[in-house]
Amino acid sequence: MFHNSGKLLFFLGKADRLRITVWLFSLTVITIAVPLAFGNLYPTQAERDVMAQTLSNPALTAMVGPVNFETYTIGTMTAHEMVLLTALVVGLMNILFVNRHTRVEEEEGLLELVRSLPTGKGANMMAVFLHILFINLLLVLLISVGLGVLGIESMGWNGSMLYGMVLGGSGIFFAGITAISAQLADNARTSFGIAFAVLMIAYLVRAVGDVSAETLSWFSPLHLSSQAEVYGANHWWTILPLFGVGILLFAVAGYMASLRDLDAGLLRSRAGKTTASSFLGTPTGLALRLQRTGIISWGIAMLLLGASYGSILGDLETFFEGNEILQQMLAGESSASFTEQFLSLLIVVIALIATIPALMSMLKLYKEEKSHRVDLLYAHPLSRFQFFASHLSIAAVQGLVMFLLAFAGLWMAGVAVMTEPFSFLTIVGAGMAYYPALLVMVGVTVLLIGFFPEKSGWVWAYLLYAFIVLYFGGLFEFPEWMEYLSPFGYVPELPNEDMTWLPLILLSMVALVMVTIGFRGYKRRDLQG
Amino acid sequence: MTILQTENLSKHFGKVKALKSVSMDVREGEVFGFIGPNGSGKSTTIRILLGMLSPTGGEATVFGMDAKNQAVDIHKRIAYVPGEVNLWPNLTGGEVIDLLMSFHGVKNEGRKKELIRDFQFDPSKKCRAYSKGNRQKVALIAALAIEPDLYIFDEPTSGLDPLMERTFQKYVKDARAEGKSVLLSSHILSEVEQLCDRVGIIRDGEIIETGSLTDLRHLTRTNLYVETSHTLENLEQWEGVHAVEQEEAGWSFQVDTEKMDTVMAELSTFGIRKIESAPPTLEDLFMRHYEGSGGGEE
């Protein structure tokens, strides 16, 4: 039944070696970097206590888990802020790996090839299981040893080992879930969708549970990573259900695989619509429909992002007074309060992040071209202007909506935690001041699509540049002109600075000129294909 | 009346000369076969005609309008099926057909249903689940349901099975009967032979031959097989006779069409017992043009 599993396993390892390296390397580096950074940022217990105070609010609990430790050492701080989120990422990694070697390969016909060779019927599932077990154990080893050798006082070997095992256990658990979903669905996308939905629900269930009713959290496997209390009580039993259930799920998946035909799923995929709504028959309708899921997800993410930032506005004054590095980040000679200065920084960061979905929508214009799908469209009486304008307007309107959602979230959370909250207009007004800068970024994207379509991805590098300069500008003392190389640098930093309209008007005009020129290029040039 | 015309069309991609000089025309009510191997410039020519590429030199007009600048007006009257159909993975086939039709403002439900039935197409699946042939059916059904004045097909049947190929041919014949014009690019010669009134042969970005199939057959040879009562001698030295091969009971060879008369007269003196002739296929015609570009045959 498992004949030749070993050879298959060898091939899986070979095919994945780069992917495994990148994933494990990134996860390990980030995990090790965090306690080191915390050590620098919050060297004294007093500073960490203030931090603990600031972080113990519902929004953050929902994000990273409950505060369940007595002293906020570097160790417990790292565990509190990192274990759950890393487990989430490890879960995603496992879903991708397992889905690739089950459904994706089945869809591509690779499994058919393997089955035609002298391999056992269960060989593939066995090979995938051993492969994924190997990846997760390697991760455990890297993380545990990596954290252990740091030699930080509050991070002993016992806790470091548990840290790694909790991540590995969560990985195996979600690998098992994916092995099952791959048997249920009859295509790779649905299979990924089911597994990913389980991961997200697990995260949300414990978020709600941690904030309001703790019993609810126990329905989520991710709760175990908080419950392990790494570097605190070190509950080793938590890894048993993770590994146990994960392995059990694989066994069940193997059995399910033997029940079904190749290329079939245990769930019949339901028939889709045979006709289109009239909305779909317009360029804008089509573009919106194609981006629907993305836009909705970004909208929710923006609201949550705003709210989570807003939730820390409460105790900021005390927090900043004790921390020089954070004060330096604000680089404030200004007379405004720390909270106001910090708010200005938050707003620019949110604005930069909320720019991403608008740029993605604009880039979709080129993505559709590159995937040859516009060939079919442009053969119809559809002008380049119509198709272009529909993408541009989606990008512009989406930018506005994302800004509103993020800043409304920021304001609402602020109201909840502050004694004297900022007014809605202060926050949303300050945020909206960045809208012309977003339009310039869209303009840059249009220029690239119009003249250097293959290079249109460079706009991300430009956005990253803006982020680094504006976020770390004060900390690293970059020269001022570096800020002015990005459109965001011209925007008055409300409420910290005074409002000036001129730069905003100029930015809007620059955006308009860029879009006009970029469109001329797009209209004239050859479509790629 | 000329529906579609290109004159000395050239297109360079950097240093690569995809098209050197393409001149051709499609007349009203005819099916024009555009044949040539992969990479010879068929799709590039079509993409210029659709206004997706600008020519480096020369002119392309459809319905007397400039292919690039008046693309939208032209496209109101044409339908196009690309060789490689890429669809949106998360829309269903039915949705895409409706979507494409609605860009033309066409409803035509009856004809759409008929086409879906004739092509045995399941419109309820997501496009990601369709095979190449089924994706091609999506584009074909939408194009045929639009009923435009001019169809442009770029190797439309490369993913279809023979049965569906016949369905496609039936629809093309119907379209011609209704006076529609068709530009059909293909490297499947039997298809072109079945459907086309005239053909243009393209090689390395140049049209090397245009004309009706009958015209082009003048340039070709007829395949003959004969058995005679007297022994044939020195056959290979006769004027107009080529590729002589002795078989078990007779000879097979090719005869230049213009020398047919003299060869037949000479043959009859040997007492013909059996004669078989086969008309030149497009394949022969094609092969002659492709027998090495340096060959002395042309």
Tab-separated table of N, CA and C in Angstrom, chain A residues 312-419:
chain	number	residue	atom	x	y	z
A	312	ILE	N	-4.380	51.484	21.143
A	312	ILE	CA	-3.231	51.773	22.014
A	312	ILE	C	-3.102	53.261	22.313
A	313	LEU	N	-4.082	54.061	21.856
A	313	LEU	CA	-3.973	55.505	22.088
A	313	LEU	C	-4.182	55.884	23.554
A	314	GLY	N	-4.763	54.966	24.345
A	314	GLY	CA	-5.143	55.292	25.717
A	314	GLY	C	-4.017	55.754	26.630
A	315	ASP	N	-3.031	54.875	26.862
A	315	ASP	CA	-2.009	55.166	27.864
A	315	ASP	C	-0.725	55.721	27.271
A	316	LEU	N	-0.856	56.372	26.139
A	316	LEU	CA	0.362	56.718	25.421
A	316	LEU	C	1.309	57.649	26.166
A	317	GLU	N	0.725	58.656	26.856
A	317	GLU	CA	1.588	59.677	27.488
A	317	GLU	C	2.585	59.029	28.434
A	318	THR	N	2.072	58.208	29.378
A	318	THR	CA	2.966	57.543	30.334
A	318	THR	C	3.958	56.657	29.611
A	319	PHE	N	3.484	56.017	28.597
A	319	PHE	CA	4.290	55.083	27.844
A	319	PHE	C	5.497	55.785	27.206
A	320	PHE	N	5.243	56.911	26.580
A	320	PHE	CA	6.307	57.626	25.881
A	320	PHE	C	7.282	58.288	26.829
A	321	GLU	N	6.771	58.784	27.935
A	321	GLU	CA	7.649	59.495	28.850
A	321	GLU	C	8.826	58.634	29.264
A	322	GLY	N	8.584	57.319	29.408
A	322	GLY	CA	9.657	56.457	29.870
A	322	GLY	C	10.544	55.893	28.758
A	323	ASN	N	10.283	56.209	27.495
A	323	ASN	CA	11.028	55.512	26.455
A	323	ASN	C	11.654	56.458	25.440
A	324	GLU	N	13.004	56.515	25.495
A	324	GLU	CA	13.704	57.476	24.652
A	324	GLU	C	13.646	57.138	23.168
A	325	ILE	N	13.764	55.841	22.885
A	325	ILE	CA	13.795	55.462	21.470
A	325	ILE	C	12.496	55.835	20.789
A	326	LEU	N	11.387	55.582	21.481
A	326	LEU	CA	10.101	55.922	20.871
A	326	LEU	C	9.963	57.426	20.695
A	327	GLN	N	10.476	58.177	21.665
A	327	GLN	CA	10.418	59.637	21.537
A	327	GLN	C	11.191	60.078	20.311
A	328	GLN	N	12.322	59.388	20.101
A	328	GLN	CA	13.168	59.743	18.973
A	328	GLN	C	12.467	59.477	17.648
A	329	MET	N	11.672	58.391	17.626
A	329	MET	CA	10.952	58.068	16.403
A	329	MET	C	10.021	59.201	16.010
A	330	LEU	N	9.514	59.896	16.989
A	330	LEU	CA	8.607	60.997	16.686
A	330	LEU	C	9.381	62.242	16.283
A	331	ALA	N	10.678	62.263	16.666
A	331	ALA	CA	11.549	63.380	16.305
A	331	ALA	C	10.860	64.699	16.562
A	332	GLY	N	10.311	64.834	17.736
A	332	GLY	CA	9.452	65.984	17.962
A	332	GLY	C	10.144	67.172	18.610
A	333	GLU	N	10.231	68.263	17.836
A	333	GLU	CA	10.538	69.524	18.516
A	333	GLU	C	9.204	70.219	18.736
A	334	SER	N	8.143	69.566	18.267
A	334	SER	CA	6.848	70.241	18.274
A	334	SER	C	6.286	70.307	19.687
A	335	SER	N	5.368	71.261	19.859
A	335	SER	CA	4.794	71.471	21.182
A	335	SER	C	3.623	70.527	21.436
A	336	ALA	N	3.244	69.774	20.391
A	336	ALA	CA	2.085	68.905	20.550
A	336	ALA	C	2.384	67.784	21.544
A	337	SER	N	1.337	67.192	22.081
A	337	SER	CA	1.523	66.109	23.040
A	337	SER	C	2.056	64.878	22.323
A	338	PHE	N	2.641	63.955	23.110
A	338	PHE	CA	3.137	62.715	22.525
A	338	PHE	C	2.035	62.016	21.759
A	339	THR	N	0.847	61.996	22.355
A	339	THR	CA	-0.253	61.294	21.702
A	339	THR	C	-0.545	61.890	20.332
A	340	GLU	N	-0.544	63.220	20.271
A	340	GLU	CA	-0.826	63.856	18.978
A	340	GLU	C	0.264	63.549	17.963
A	341	GLN	N	1.514	63.599	18.444
A	341	GLN	CA	2.615	63.298	17.524
A	341	GLN	C	2.544	61.856	17.051
A	342	PHE	N	2.251	60.969	18.005
A	342	PHE	CA	2.170	59.563	17.654
A	342	PHE	C	1.018	59.317	16.681
A	343	LEU	N	-0.071	60.036	16.911
A	343	LEU	CA	-1.227	59.902	16.023
A	343	LEU	C	-0.842	60.259	14.585
A	344	SER	N	-0.048	61.335	14.439
A	344	SER	CA	0.387	61.720	13.095
A	344	SER	C	1.161	60.595	12.436
A	345	LEU	N	2.017	59.943	13.230
A	345	LEU	CA	2.816	58.830	12.695
A	345	LEU	C	1.905	57.656	12.302
A	346	LEU	N	0.943	57.342	13.206
A	346	LEU	CA	0.005	56.253	12.909
A	346	LEU	C	-0.743	56.515	11.620
A	347	ILE	N	-1.155	57.776	11.459
A	347	ILE	CA	-1.981	58.099	10.299
A	347	ILE	C	-1.200	57.911	9.001
A	348	VAL	N	0.063	58.319	8.990
A	348	VAL	CA	0.813	58.147	7.745
A	348	VAL	C	1.053	56.657	7.476
A	349	VAL	N	1.290	55.888	8.541
A	349	VAL	CA	1.499	54.451	8.342
A	349	VAL	C	0.237	53.793	7.782
A	350	ILE	N	-0.898	54.160	8.381
A	350	ILE	CA	-2.166	53.600	7.896
A	350	ILE	C	-2.412	54.014	6.450
A	351	ALA	N	-2.117	55.288	6.159
A	351	ALA	CA	-2.332	55.766	4.793
A	351	ALA	C	-1.490	54.977	3.807
A	352	LEU	N	-0.241	54.689	4.194
A	352	LEU	CA	0.638	53.930	3.303
A	352	LEU	C	0.104	52.518	3.075
A	353	ILE	N	-0.368	51.896	4.152
A	353	ILE	CA	-0.881	50.530	4.003
A	353	ILE	C	-2.178	50.530	3.187
A	354	ALA	N	-3.033	51.530	3.439
A	354	ALA	CA	-4.315	51.582	2.735
A	354	ALA	C	-4.142	51.925	1.260
A	355	THR	N	-2.934	52.337	0.883
A	355	THR	CA	-2.663	52.612	-0.530
A	355	THR	C	-2.512	51.313	-1.315
A	356	ILE	N	-2.091	50.256	-0.609
A	356	ILE	CA	-1.804	48.985	-1.302
A	356	ILE	C	-2.982	48.480	-2.147
A	357	PRO	N	-4.208	48.363	-1.559
A	357	PRO	CA	-5.295	47.809	-2.396
A	357	PRO	C	-5.609	48.659	-3.620
A	358	ALA	N	-5.479	49.979	-3.505
A	358	ALA	CA	-5.758	50.829	-4.667
A	358	ALA	C	-4.747	50.549	-5.779
A	359	LEU	N	-3.480	50.394	-5.396
A	359	LEU	CA	-2.459	50.109	-6.410
A	359	LEU	C	-2.677	48.726	-7.024
A	360	MET	N	-3.103	47.773	-6.182
A	360	MET	CA	-3.369	46.435	-6.719
A	360	MET	C	-4.467	46.483	-7.778
A	361	SER	N	-5.498	47.274	-7.504
A	361	SER	CA	-6.595	47.398	-8.472
A	361	SER	C	-6.100	48.001	-9.777
A	362	MET	N	-5.237	48.986	-9.658
A	362	MET	CA	-4.723	49.629	-10.869
A	362	MET	C	-3.839	48.657	-11.649
A	363	LEU	N	-3.005	47.930	-10.921
A	363	LEU	CA	-2.092	46.978	-11.579
A	363	LEU	C	-2.843	45.839	-12.262
A	364	LYS	N	-4.076	45.614	-11.800
A	364	LYS	CA	-4.911	44.560	-12.397
A	364	LYS	C	-5.094	44.811	-13.899
A	365	LEU	N	-5.067	46.087	-14.283
A	365	LEU	CA	-5.200	46.439	-15.700
A	365	LEU	C	-4.109	45.740	-16.504
A	366	TYR	N	-2.889	45.760	-15.979
A	366	TYR	CA	-1.781	45.125	-16.683
A	366	TYR	C	-1.812	43.606	-16.504
A	367	LYS	N	-2.226	43.179	-15.319
A	367	LYS	CA	-2.266	41.742	-15.059
A	367	LYS	C	-3.225	41.040	-16.032
A	368	GLU	N	-4.368	41.675	-16.286
A	368	GLU	CA	-5.333	41.108	-17.225
A	368	GLU	C	-4.732	41.043	-18.627
A	369	GLU	N	-3.912	42.043	-18.946
A	369	GLU	CA	-3.283	42.093	-20.263
A	369	GLU	C	-2.262	40.969	-20.377
A	370	LYS	N	-1.451	40.831	-19.337
A	370	LYS	CA	-0.371	39.856	-19.385
A	370	LYS	C	-0.911	38.430	-19.435
A	371	SER	N	-2.059	38.205	-18.819
A	371	SER	CA	-2.609	36.853	-18.846
A	371	SER	C	-3.467	36.640	-20.093
A	372	HIS	N	-3.337	37.545	-21.090
A	372	HIS	CA	-3.989	37.413	-22.394
A	372	HIS	C	-5.499	37.504	-22.339
A	373	ARG	N	-6.042	37.837	-21.179
A	373	ARG	CA	-7.503	37.831	-21.135
A	373	ARG	C	-8.099	39.041	-21.828
A	374	VAL	N	-7.343	40.142	-21.923
A	374	VAL	CA	-7.911	41.303	-22.608
A	374	VAL	C	-8.021	41.087	-24.106
A	375	ASP	N	-7.245	40.144	-24.664
A	375	ASP	CA	-7.362	39.873	-26.097
A	375	ASP	C	-8.811	39.656	-26.474
A	376	LEU	N	-9.459	38.854	-25.650
A	376	LEU	CA	-10.838	38.510	-25.904
A	376	LEU	C	-11.732	39.748	-25.775
A	377	LEU	N	-11.402	40.609	-24.806
A	377	LEU	CA	-12.245	41.789	-24.565
A	377	LEU	C	-12.054	42.845	-25.647
A	378	TYR	N	-10.784	43.112	-25.979
A	378	TYR	CA	-10.532	44.200	-26.920
A	378	TYR	C	-10.971	43.871	-28.341
A	379	ALA	N	-11.267	42.613	-28.622
A	379	ALA	CA	-11.788	42.284	-29.943
A	379	ALA	C	-13.250	42.710	-30.051
A	380	HIS	N	-13.825	43.089	-28.910
A	380	HIS	CA	-15.201	43.578	-28.905
A	380	HIS	C	-15.183	45.095	-28.981
A	381	PRO	N	-16.341	45.697	-29.252
A	381	PRO	CA	-16.346	47.165	-29.313
A	381	PRO	C	-16.134	47.773	-27.931
A	382	LEU	N	-14.925	47.681	-27.441
A	382	LEU	CA	-14.592	48.195	-26.122
A	382	LEU	C	-13.316	48.991	-26.315
A	383	SER	N	-13.367	50.279	-26.004
A	383	SER	CA	-12.173	51.083	-26.250
A	383	SER	C	-11.202	50.912	-25.103
A	384	ARG	N	-9.943	51.232	-25.367
A	384	ARG	CA	-8.950	51.140	-24.294
A	384	ARG	C	-9.307	52.112	-23.189
A	385	PHE	N	-9.907	53.245	-23.570
A	385	PHE	CA	-10.258	54.222	-22.543
A	385	PHE	C	-11.278	53.633	-21.570
A	386	GLN	N	-12.284	52.958	-22.105
A	386	GLN	CA	-13.316	52.386	-21.217
A	386	GLN	C	-12.716	51.427	-20.198
A	387	PHE	N	-11.856	50.543	-20.699
A	387	PHE	CA	-11.277	49.533	-19.816
A	387	PHE	C	-10.328	50.184	-18.813
A	388	PHE	N	-9.557	51.133	-19.316
A	388	PHE	CA	-8.628	51.874	-18.467
A	388	PHE	C	-9.389	52.650	-17.391
A	389	ALA	N	-10.415	53.385	-17.836
A	389	ALA	CA	-11.156	54.236	-16.905
A	389	ALA	C	-11.843	53.409	-15.824
A	390	SER	N	-12.308	52.210	-16.191
A	390	SER	CA	-12.982	51.413	-15.169
A	390	SER	C	-11.983	50.992	-14.083
A	391	HIS	N	-10.767	50.667	-14.474
A	391	HIS	CA	-9.771	50.290	-13.472
A	391	HIS	C	-9.327	51.491	-12.650
A	392	LEU	N	-9.162	52.621	-13.340
A	392	LEU	CA	-8.731	53.825	-12.629
A	392	LEU	C	-9.774	54.237	-11.597
A	393	SER	N	-11.047	54.213	-12.008
A	393	SER	CA	-12.061	54.675	-11.061
A	393	SER	C	-12.203	53.704	-9.897
A	394	ILE	N	-12.055	52.398	-10.167
A	394	ILE	CA	-12.107	51.444	-9.058
A	394	ILE	C	-10.957	51.715	-8.089
A	395	ALA	N	-9.767	51.960	-8.647
A	395	ALA	CA	-8.603	52.220	-7.788
A	395	ALA	C	-8.829	53.474	-6.951
A	396	ALA	N	-9.310	54.541	-7.583
A	396	ALA	CA	-9.470	55.815	-6.872
A	396	ALA	C	-10.558	55.723	-5.800
A	397	VAL	N	-11.697	55.156	-6.175
A	397	VAL	CA	-12.789	55.054	-5.205
A	397	VAL	C	-12.410	54.097	-4.077
A	398	GLN	N	-11.755	53.017	-4.455
A	398	GLN	CA	-11.355	52.037	-3.451
A	398	GLN	C	-10.388	52.682	-2.450
A	399	GLY	N	-9.461	53.492	-2.958
A	399	GLY	CA	-8.531	54.187	-2.071
A	399	GLY	C	-9.278	55.016	-1.042
A	400	LEU	N	-10.293	55.727	-1.531
A	400	LEU	CA	-11.091	56.578	-0.640
A	400	LEU	C	-11.797	55.731	0.422
A	401	VAL	N	-12.403	54.637	-0.026
A	401	VAL	CA	-13.144	53.780	0.901
A	401	VAL	C	-12.201	53.156	1.934
A	402	MET	N	-11.035	52.691	1.481
A	402	MET	CA	-10.075	52.069	2.389
A	402	MET	C	-9.611	53.084	3.437
A	403	PHE	N	-9.344	54.298	2.992
A	403	PHE	CA	-8.948	55.358	3.927
A	403	PHE	C	-10.040	55.565	4.970
A	404	LEU	N	-11.276	55.717	4.487
A	404	LEU	CA	-12.392	55.968	5.402
A	404	LEU	C	-12.535	54.842	6.418
A	405	LEU	N	-12.454	53.596	5.941
A	405	LEU	CA	-12.617	52.462	6.849
A	405	LEU	C	-11.502	52.441	7.890
A	406	ALA	N	-10.262	52.610	7.429
A	406	ALA	CA	-9.130	52.534	8.350
A	406	ALA	C	-9.205	53.650	9.394
A	407	PHE	N	-9.497	54.859	8.941
A	407	PHE	CA	-9.496	55.976	9.883
A	407	PHE	C	-10.738	55.970	10.769
A	408	ALA	N	-11.848	55.448	10.243
A	408	ALA	CA	-13.029	55.299	11.098
A	408	ALA	C	-12.727	54.276	12.193
A	409	GLY	N	-12.021	53.204	11.834
A	409	GLY	CA	-11.634	52.193	12.816
A	409	GLY	C	-10.735	52.800	13.879
A	410	LEU	N	-9.786	53.596	13.438
A	410	LEU	CA	-8.859	54.261	14.352
A	410	LEU	C	-9.621	55.159	15.326
A	411	TRP	N	-10.569	55.911	14.770
A	411	TRP	CA	-11.338	56.844	15.591
A	411	TRP	C	-12.196	56.092	16.618
A	412	MET	N	-12.868	55.047	16.150
A	412	MET	CA	-13.775	54.312	17.045
A	412	MET	C	-13.014	53.697	18.217
A	413	ALA	N	-11.871	53.058	17.894
A	413	ALA	CA	-11.094	52.442	18.968
A	413	ALA	C	-10.568	53.515	19.908
A	414	GLY	N	-10.202	54.676	19.344
A	414	GLY	CA	-9.728	55.782	20.164
A	414	GLY	C	-10.801	56.233	21.146
A	415	VAL	N	-12.010	56.346	20.657
A	415	VAL	CA	-13.124	56.752	21.517
A	415	VAL	C	-13.282	55.775	22.679
A	416	ALA	N	-13.087	54.489	22.366
A	416	ALA	CA	-13.298	53.463	23.382
A	416	ALA	C	-12.240	53.504	24.480
A	417	VAL	N	-10.987	53.857	24.150
A	417	VAL	CA	-9.925	53.746	25.146
A	417	VAL	C	-9.454	55.073	25.736
A	418	MET	N	-9.787	56.212	25.106
A	418	MET	CA	-9.250	57.487	25.591
A	418	MET	C	-10.246	58.211	26.475
A	419	THR	N	-9.697	58.929	27.443
A	419	THR	CA	-10.581	59.723	28.290
A	419	THR	C	-11.057	60.969	27.550
